[in-house]
Structure formats: C-alpha cells, structure tokens
DNA sequence: CAGTATCCAGCTAGATACTG
DNA sequence: CAGTATCTAGCTGGATACTG
C-alpha cells in the first residue's frame, strides 16, 4: 500500500517541527517574547533611573524581589517568580539569597543577560524608529477595509 | 470610605496596562514573536537560496502563496493567510494579485519589512552566538535540581 | 490557486489563597 | 519577605471542510 498524501504531509510537518525546535532564533524568540522578560531585563539592565521607558546604559543593577514587584506594577507574584526562575535557569540572571529574617533575595544580570539586554536595546531602537510607521499603515489599512 | 488596597492595586495595574499597550518595544515584540512571522520574513528577505537556515543577504524576493506554503512546510493555510494579512496590514509586505485563471498572488517585502528583516538578522546573530550557552546553563540547572 | 469558515484542544497568564 | 499551590477564563494555533 502506497503512502497517502496525508501521510506525506504528516511526515513533512514532523520534520519541520524538528527544524523549528532546533532553530536557535526560534528559541531566542520564544525566550524574549515572554510577556515579562523584556521588562525584567530592562529593570535589571538599567542603572539608577527607575524608569522603564528611560534610555539608559550603565552597570547592571541588583534588585530585590519586592523592588521588582513594585517597579513592574502589573505583574502577578506567580509570573514574576516564574519568569525570574526561568531567567536564572538560563543563566541570564543570578539569584542571591541572604539569610536575614525575613530573608532577602536579590537578582542581578549575568554577563550573558547583559549581552541579551544590549541586543534588546537594538530592538527597542528599531521599535522607536519604525513602529509609528507600522501603526500608521495599520490604521490606513483598517480604514480602507472599513470603507472600501 | 477610603480606598482599599485592592482598589489601589487595580488602579496601578490599569495604568501599567496602559503603559504596556503604548510601549513601542512591546508592540514590536508582539509582532515578531508570532510563530510564523520570522519565517515569512526570512523567506521573503532572502535571495535565491531556498533554504530557511541559510545566511543570506540580497534583494527581497517575491514569492507566491503556494511557494511560501511549500517552503514553510509546517504552516496551516489558516495561519499562513492570517500572518500574511497582518504583515500586509502593517505595511511590511505587499500583496499583488494578477487576474490570471486561476489567480496568481505574490508577496514581497516593503522597505519597512526589509528593515525589520535586517533587525531580525541581528537577533539571529545573537542567537547563534549565545543560545548554546543558554541551553548549556539550562541543562546544568536542571541536573542540579534533579540531583541536588 | 488562493483562499474562507468553523470548531476545538492545549497552553498561558491571572486571580486567589496559603506559608516557611 | 519571598515565595508556593490551585483553579480557571481566554486566547492561539491547528484540523477539517468548503469555494470563487
């Protein structure tokens, strides 16, 4: 019995999934497109100015859990912890526990994390230069579709 | 009656959501983290070599719907159409219909789309240089957690 | 050829409550 | 202070079937 078209498609798709799973760019995209990763990187990668939108470059900053929670006002405890853990797991941030009472935990970017933060700033630059155009195109498109 | 802590938090969160919604970087991330956007950009932004992984730079290439569907073997019709439409909406690709029988539709990057593709290549470069480290850290972390 | 329409499984993020 | 645990609503992507 010959292979059906459906089987051929399934085979092709399986190979493709494998390719995607192995692709470094895909993995990077998966990592940075997390809702809170960019914000945490921005918070830890910026110096003094506690302002998310600020255009800043300097020494990476150490921040405590509660500081981050206050700065990223919209994040839930669950997501903040989860995101920090995954960043630690990937060697992008360090987690330091000081056994005071109550405990003090601080987070800081590693060199790798700092490097990622630099790259994110390139992305941010592109966004600031071009997203207005994108948005304008989007509005034009929508108005054309709404009133053809 | 004074405002409760819960109200204060809700207020803060609302402001934060507004900040996130207005943030150009966040919008850019939302756009490029779509599962198929990077692949379509890579396909349309590369010249001749019909190889997704290839490191290529040249003239943007015009491709037909069916060509894209064949090249991105894992994509469903729904997602390919949906993604292409949203890219067209944002002025990142052009959609050209030629009224042959049956119709011929081709897609090409705009200058803006090409610019985005250039930025994505920077991201790809970072990924190729550093994702191995990230993966290694991840493996180390997991083995430490598994056998503490 | 190049779509559109519909339905649904799976994952994610958030709310909420509890703790060493 | 800095988490963990649990439950669930909503969104995203995929499968499938149909069409100008």
Short mmCIF file of N, CA, C and O in Angstrom, two decimals, chain A residues 3-91:
data_model
loop_
_atom_site.label_atom_id
_atom_site.label_comp_id
_atom_site.label_asym_id
_atom_site.label_seq_id
_atom_site.Cartn_x
_atom_site.Cartn_y
_atom_site.Cartn_z
N UNK A 3 2.03 5.20 0.29
CA UNK A 3 1.78 6.24 1.29
C UNK A 3 0.76 7.24 0.75
O UNK A 3 0.83 7.66 -0.40
N UNK A 4 -0.16 7.59 1.61
CA UNK A 4 -1.19 8.56 1.22
C UNK A 4 -0.63 9.97 1.30
O UNK A 4 0.38 10.21 1.96
N UNK A 5 -1.28 10.90 0.63
CA UNK A 5 -0.87 12.31 0.73
C UNK A 5 -0.86 12.79 2.18
O UNK A 5 0.02 13.54 2.60
N UNK A 6 -1.84 12.34 2.95
CA UNK A 6 -1.92 12.73 4.37
C UNK A 6 -0.67 12.28 5.13
O UNK A 6 -0.14 13.03 5.96
N UNK A 7 -0.23 11.08 4.83
CA UNK A 7 0.98 10.57 5.50
C UNK A 7 2.20 11.39 5.12
O UNK A 7 3.04 11.73 5.95
N UNK A 8 2.29 11.71 3.84
CA UNK A 8 3.40 12.53 3.37
C UNK A 8 3.41 13.88 4.08
O UNK A 8 4.45 14.36 4.54
N UNK A 9 2.23 14.47 4.22
CA UNK A 9 2.13 15.76 4.89
C UNK A 9 2.54 15.69 6.36
O UNK A 9 3.26 16.53 6.86
N UNK A 10 2.07 14.64 7.01
CA UNK A 10 2.41 14.45 8.43
C UNK A 10 3.92 14.33 8.60
O UNK A 10 4.51 14.90 9.52
N UNK A 11 4.53 13.59 7.69
CA UNK A 11 5.97 13.38 7.70
C UNK A 11 6.71 14.72 7.54
O UNK A 11 7.59 15.08 8.31
N UNK A 12 6.29 15.46 6.52
CA UNK A 12 6.90 16.76 6.25
C UNK A 12 6.76 17.67 7.45
O UNK A 12 7.70 18.35 7.85
N UNK A 13 5.58 17.67 8.05
CA UNK A 13 5.32 18.52 9.20
C UNK A 13 6.19 18.14 10.39
O UNK A 13 6.71 19.01 11.09
N UNK A 14 6.36 16.83 10.60
CA UNK A 14 7.20 16.36 11.69
C UNK A 14 8.62 16.86 11.52
O UNK A 14 9.25 17.35 12.47
N UNK A 15 9.13 16.75 10.30
CA UNK A 15 10.49 17.23 10.03
C UNK A 15 10.58 18.73 10.30
O UNK A 15 11.56 19.22 10.84
N UNK A 16 9.53 19.43 9.90
CA UNK A 16 9.53 20.87 10.07
C UNK A 16 9.50 21.27 11.54
O UNK A 16 10.20 22.17 11.96
N UNK A 17 8.71 20.55 12.29
CA UNK A 17 8.65 20.82 13.72
C UNK A 17 10.02 20.61 14.36
O UNK A 17 10.44 21.39 15.21
N UNK A 18 10.70 19.57 13.91
CA UNK A 18 12.04 19.29 14.42
C UNK A 18 12.99 20.43 14.07
O UNK A 18 13.77 20.88 14.91
N UNK A 19 12.87 20.91 12.84
CA UNK A 19 13.71 22.03 12.42
C UNK A 19 13.44 23.26 13.29
O UNK A 19 14.37 23.89 13.81
N UNK A 20 12.18 23.54 13.54
CA UNK A 20 11.83 24.70 14.37
C UNK A 20 12.34 24.53 15.79
O UNK A 20 12.82 25.47 16.41
N UNK A 21 12.22 23.32 16.31
CA UNK A 21 12.64 23.06 17.68
C UNK A 21 14.15 23.25 17.83
O UNK A 21 14.63 23.64 18.89
N UNK A 22 14.90 22.99 16.77
CA UNK A 22 16.35 23.08 16.84
C UNK A 22 16.86 24.48 16.50
O UNK A 22 18.01 24.81 16.76
N UNK A 23 16.02 25.30 15.95
CA UNK A 23 16.44 26.61 15.44
C UNK A 23 16.75 27.58 16.58
O UNK A 23 15.90 27.88 17.41
N UNK A 24 17.98 28.08 16.62
CA UNK A 24 18.38 28.99 17.70
C UNK A 24 17.55 30.27 17.72
O UNK A 24 17.19 30.77 18.78
N UNK A 25 17.25 30.79 16.56
CA UNK A 25 16.48 32.03 16.50
C UNK A 25 15.09 31.82 17.09
O UNK A 25 14.58 32.66 17.83
N UNK A 26 14.50 30.69 16.76
CA UNK A 26 13.18 30.38 17.29
C UNK A 26 13.21 30.32 18.81
O UNK A 26 12.34 30.83 19.49
N UNK A 27 14.26 29.70 19.33
CA UNK A 27 14.39 29.57 20.78
C UNK A 27 14.56 30.94 21.42
O UNK A 27 14.01 31.21 22.49
N UNK A 28 15.38 31.77 20.78
CA UNK A 28 15.58 33.11 21.32
C UNK A 28 14.27 33.88 21.32
O UNK A 28 13.90 34.52 22.31
N UNK A 29 13.54 33.77 20.22
CA UNK A 29 12.24 34.45 20.12
C UNK A 29 11.30 33.95 21.22
O UNK A 29 10.60 34.75 21.86
N UNK A 30 11.28 32.66 21.43
CA UNK A 30 10.43 32.11 22.48
C UNK A 30 10.81 32.67 23.85
O UNK A 30 9.96 32.97 24.67
N UNK A 31 12.10 32.84 24.05
CA UNK A 31 12.56 33.34 25.34
C UNK A 31 12.20 34.80 25.57
O UNK A 31 11.64 35.16 26.58
N UNK A 32 12.48 35.63 24.58
CA UNK A 32 12.30 37.07 24.79
C UNK A 32 10.87 37.54 24.58
O UNK A 32 10.53 38.63 25.00
N UNK A 33 10.05 36.73 23.95
CA UNK A 33 8.68 37.20 23.72
C UNK A 33 7.78 36.93 24.91
O UNK A 33 6.62 37.32 24.91
N UNK A 34 8.31 36.30 25.94
CA UNK A 34 7.58 36.20 27.19
C UNK A 34 7.15 37.59 27.62
O UNK A 34 7.91 38.55 27.51
N UNK A 35 5.96 37.67 28.13
CA UNK A 35 5.40 38.98 28.45
C UNK A 35 6.28 39.82 29.38
O UNK A 35 6.38 41.02 29.23
N UNK A 36 6.96 39.18 30.33
CA UNK A 36 7.66 39.96 31.36
C UNK A 36 9.18 39.97 31.22
O UNK A 36 9.86 40.72 31.92
N UNK A 37 9.71 39.15 30.32
CA UNK A 37 11.16 39.06 30.19
C UNK A 37 11.80 40.40 29.83
O UNK A 37 12.75 40.84 30.48
N UNK A 38 11.23 41.05 28.83
CA UNK A 38 11.80 42.32 28.39
C UNK A 38 11.80 43.36 29.51
O UNK A 38 12.77 44.10 29.68
N UNK A 39 10.73 43.37 30.28
CA UNK A 39 10.62 44.35 31.37
C UNK A 39 11.63 44.06 32.47
O UNK A 39 12.26 44.98 33.01
N UNK A 40 11.80 42.81 32.80
CA UNK A 40 12.76 42.45 33.85
C UNK A 40 14.17 42.78 33.39
O UNK A 40 14.97 43.35 34.14
N UNK A 41 14.47 42.44 32.14
CA UNK A 41 15.78 42.76 31.59
C UNK A 41 16.01 44.27 31.64
O UNK A 41 17.09 44.74 32.02
N UNK A 42 15.00 45.02 31.26
CA UNK A 42 15.12 46.48 31.26
C UNK A 42 15.34 47.00 32.67
O UNK A 42 16.15 47.90 32.90
N UNK A 43 14.61 46.42 33.62
CA UNK A 43 14.73 46.87 35.00
C UNK A 43 16.12 46.57 35.55
O UNK A 43 16.75 47.42 36.17
N UNK A 44 16.61 45.36 35.31
CA UNK A 44 17.90 44.97 35.87
C UNK A 44 19.07 45.52 35.06
O UNK A 44 20.17 45.69 35.60
N UNK A 45 18.82 45.83 33.81
CA UNK A 45 19.92 46.28 32.96
C UNK A 45 20.15 47.77 33.02
O UNK A 45 21.16 48.27 32.54
N UNK A 46 19.22 48.50 33.59
CA UNK A 46 19.35 49.95 33.63
C UNK A 46 19.98 50.38 34.94
O UNK A 46 19.82 49.72 35.96
N UNK A 47 20.68 51.49 34.90
CA UNK A 47 21.20 51.99 36.17
C UNK A 47 20.17 52.92 36.80
O UNK A 47 19.05 53.07 36.31
N UNK A 48 20.58 53.54 37.86
CA UNK A 48 19.77 54.39 38.72
C UNK A 48 18.34 54.76 38.33
O UNK A 48 17.42 54.50 39.08
N UNK A 49 18.17 55.37 37.18
CA UNK A 49 16.85 55.88 36.83
C UNK A 49 15.79 54.78 36.85
O UNK A 49 15.70 53.99 35.93
N UNK A 50 15.00 54.77 37.88
CA UNK A 50 13.95 53.75 38.00
C UNK A 50 12.79 54.06 37.06
O UNK A 50 11.68 54.28 37.50
N UNK A 51 13.06 54.09 35.82
CA UNK A 51 12.03 54.44 34.84
C UNK A 51 12.15 53.48 33.69
O UNK A 51 13.14 53.46 32.98
N UNK A 52 11.11 52.67 33.48
CA UNK A 52 11.16 51.62 32.48
C UNK A 52 11.45 52.14 31.09
O UNK A 52 12.19 51.54 30.33
N UNK A 53 10.84 53.27 30.77
CA UNK A 53 10.97 53.77 29.42
C UNK A 53 12.30 54.50 29.18
O UNK A 53 12.67 54.75 28.07
N UNK A 54 13.02 54.77 30.25
CA UNK A 54 14.23 55.58 30.14
C UNK A 54 15.29 54.94 29.23
O UNK A 54 15.45 53.73 29.19
N UNK A 55 15.95 55.78 28.49
CA UNK A 55 17.01 55.30 27.61
C UNK A 55 18.32 55.32 28.40
O UNK A 55 18.96 56.35 28.56
N UNK A 56 18.69 54.18 28.87
CA UNK A 56 19.76 54.17 29.83
C UNK A 56 20.78 53.07 29.52
O UNK A 56 20.47 52.04 28.97
N UNK A 57 22.01 53.33 29.89
CA UNK A 57 23.05 52.31 29.74
C UNK A 57 24.05 52.52 30.86
O UNK A 57 24.51 53.62 31.10
N UNK A 58 24.35 51.46 31.55
CA UNK A 58 25.29 51.59 32.65
C UNK A 58 25.52 50.23 33.26
O UNK A 58 25.31 49.21 32.62
N UNK A 59 25.95 50.22 34.49
CA UNK A 59 26.17 48.96 35.18
C UNK A 59 24.84 48.26 35.44
O UNK A 59 23.86 48.92 35.75
N UNK A 60 24.82 46.95 35.32
CA UNK A 60 23.61 46.23 35.68
C UNK A 60 23.34 46.45 37.17
O UNK A 60 24.25 46.62 37.97
N UNK A 61 22.07 46.42 37.50
CA UNK A 61 21.69 46.78 38.83
C UNK A 61 21.15 45.56 39.56
O UNK A 61 20.48 44.72 38.99
N UNK A 62 21.45 45.48 40.83
CA UNK A 62 20.89 44.41 41.64
C UNK A 62 19.57 44.89 42.23
O UNK A 62 19.48 46.00 42.75
N UNK A 63 18.57 44.06 42.13
CA UNK A 63 17.27 44.46 42.67
C UNK A 63 16.66 43.33 43.48
O UNK A 63 16.83 42.16 43.15
N UNK A 64 15.91 43.70 44.48
CA UNK A 64 15.25 42.70 45.30
C UNK A 64 13.90 42.34 44.68
O UNK A 64 13.35 43.09 43.89
N UNK A 65 13.42 41.18 45.10
CA UNK A 65 12.15 40.69 44.59
C UNK A 65 11.05 41.75 44.72
O UNK A 65 10.34 42.05 43.77
N UNK A 66 10.96 42.32 45.90
CA UNK A 66 9.88 43.28 46.14
C UNK A 66 10.07 44.58 45.35
O UNK A 66 9.10 45.20 44.95
N UNK A 67 11.33 44.94 45.12
CA UNK A 67 11.58 46.11 44.28
C UNK A 67 11.05 45.88 42.87
O UNK A 67 10.40 46.74 42.28
N UNK A 68 11.38 44.70 42.35
CA UNK A 68 10.91 44.36 41.01
C UNK A 68 9.39 44.33 40.97
O UNK A 68 8.77 44.84 40.03
N UNK A 69 8.81 43.76 42.00
CA UNK A 69 7.36 43.65 42.04
C UNK A 69 6.72 45.04 42.06
O UNK A 69 5.65 45.23 41.49
N UNK A 70 7.36 45.97 42.72
CA UNK A 70 6.83 47.33 42.78
C UNK A 70 7.03 48.05 41.45
O UNK A 70 6.15 48.73 40.95
N UNK A 71 8.22 47.84 40.87
CA UNK A 71 8.53 48.52 39.62
C UNK A 71 7.66 48.03 38.47
O UNK A 71 7.11 48.81 37.70
N UNK A 72 7.53 46.71 38.35
CA UNK A 72 6.67 46.13 37.31
C UNK A 72 5.27 45.98 37.90
O UNK A 72 4.83 44.88 38.22
N UNK A 73 4.59 47.08 37.97
CA UNK A 73 3.36 47.13 38.76
C UNK A 73 2.30 46.13 38.34
O UNK A 73 1.49 45.70 39.14
N UNK A 74 2.30 45.73 37.07
CA UNK A 74 1.21 44.89 36.61
C UNK A 74 1.43 43.39 36.78
O UNK A 74 0.54 42.60 36.54
N UNK A 75 2.62 42.99 37.17
CA UNK A 75 2.95 41.57 37.20
C UNK A 75 2.39 40.88 38.45
O UNK A 75 2.38 41.45 39.54
N UNK A 76 1.91 39.67 38.27
CA UNK A 76 1.46 38.88 39.41
C UNK A 76 2.66 38.21 40.05
O UNK A 76 3.70 38.03 39.42
N UNK A 77 2.52 37.83 41.32
CA UNK A 77 3.61 37.14 42.00
C UNK A 77 4.02 35.89 41.23
O UNK A 77 5.19 35.60 41.05
N UNK A 78 3.01 35.18 40.81
CA UNK A 78 3.28 33.94 40.10
C UNK A 78 4.16 34.16 38.88
O UNK A 78 5.17 33.49 38.70
N UNK A 79 3.79 35.13 38.05
CA UNK A 79 4.53 35.36 36.82
C UNK A 79 5.92 35.93 37.10
O UNK A 79 6.88 35.59 36.41
N UNK A 80 6.03 36.78 38.10
CA UNK A 80 7.33 37.35 38.42
C UNK A 80 8.29 36.24 38.87
O UNK A 80 9.41 36.14 38.35
N UNK A 81 7.82 35.42 39.77
CA UNK A 81 8.66 34.31 40.24
C UNK A 81 9.01 33.36 39.10
O UNK A 81 10.17 32.99 38.91
N UNK A 82 8.00 33.01 38.34
CA UNK A 82 8.20 32.06 37.24
C UNK A 82 9.21 32.59 36.22
O UNK A 82 10.11 31.87 35.78
N UNK A 83 9.05 33.87 35.88
CA UNK A 83 9.94 34.46 34.88
C UNK A 83 11.37 34.57 35.42
O UNK A 83 12.33 34.24 34.72
N UNK A 84 11.50 35.00 36.66
CA UNK A 84 12.83 35.11 37.26
C UNK A 84 13.51 33.74 37.32
O UNK A 84 14.70 33.60 37.03
N UNK A 85 12.75 32.72 37.68
CA UNK A 85 13.31 31.37 37.74
C UNK A 85 13.81 30.90 36.38
O UNK A 85 14.89 30.34 36.26
N UNK A 86 13.02 31.17 35.37
CA UNK A 86 13.42 30.71 34.05
C UNK A 86 14.64 31.48 33.55
O UNK A 86 15.50 30.94 32.86
N UNK A 87 14.73 32.75 33.95
CA UNK A 87 15.90 33.54 33.56
C UNK A 87 17.14 33.05 34.30
O UNK A 87 18.24 33.01 33.75
N UNK A 88 16.93 32.67 35.55
CA UNK A 88 18.04 32.11 36.33
C UNK A 88 18.49 30.79 35.72
O UNK A 88 19.67 30.53 35.54
N UNK A 89 17.51 29.98 35.39
CA UNK A 89 17.77 28.68 34.78
C UNK A 89 18.62 28.82 33.52
O UNK A 89 19.50 28.01 33.25
N UNK A 90 18.36 29.86 32.76
CA UNK A 90 19.07 30.06 31.50
C UNK A 90 20.39 30.82 31.69
O UNK A 90 21.05 31.15 30.71
N UNK A 91 20.74 31.10 32.92
CA UNK A 91 22.00 31.79 33.17
C UNK A 91 21.96 33.26 32.78
O UNK A 91 23.00 33.85 32.48
#
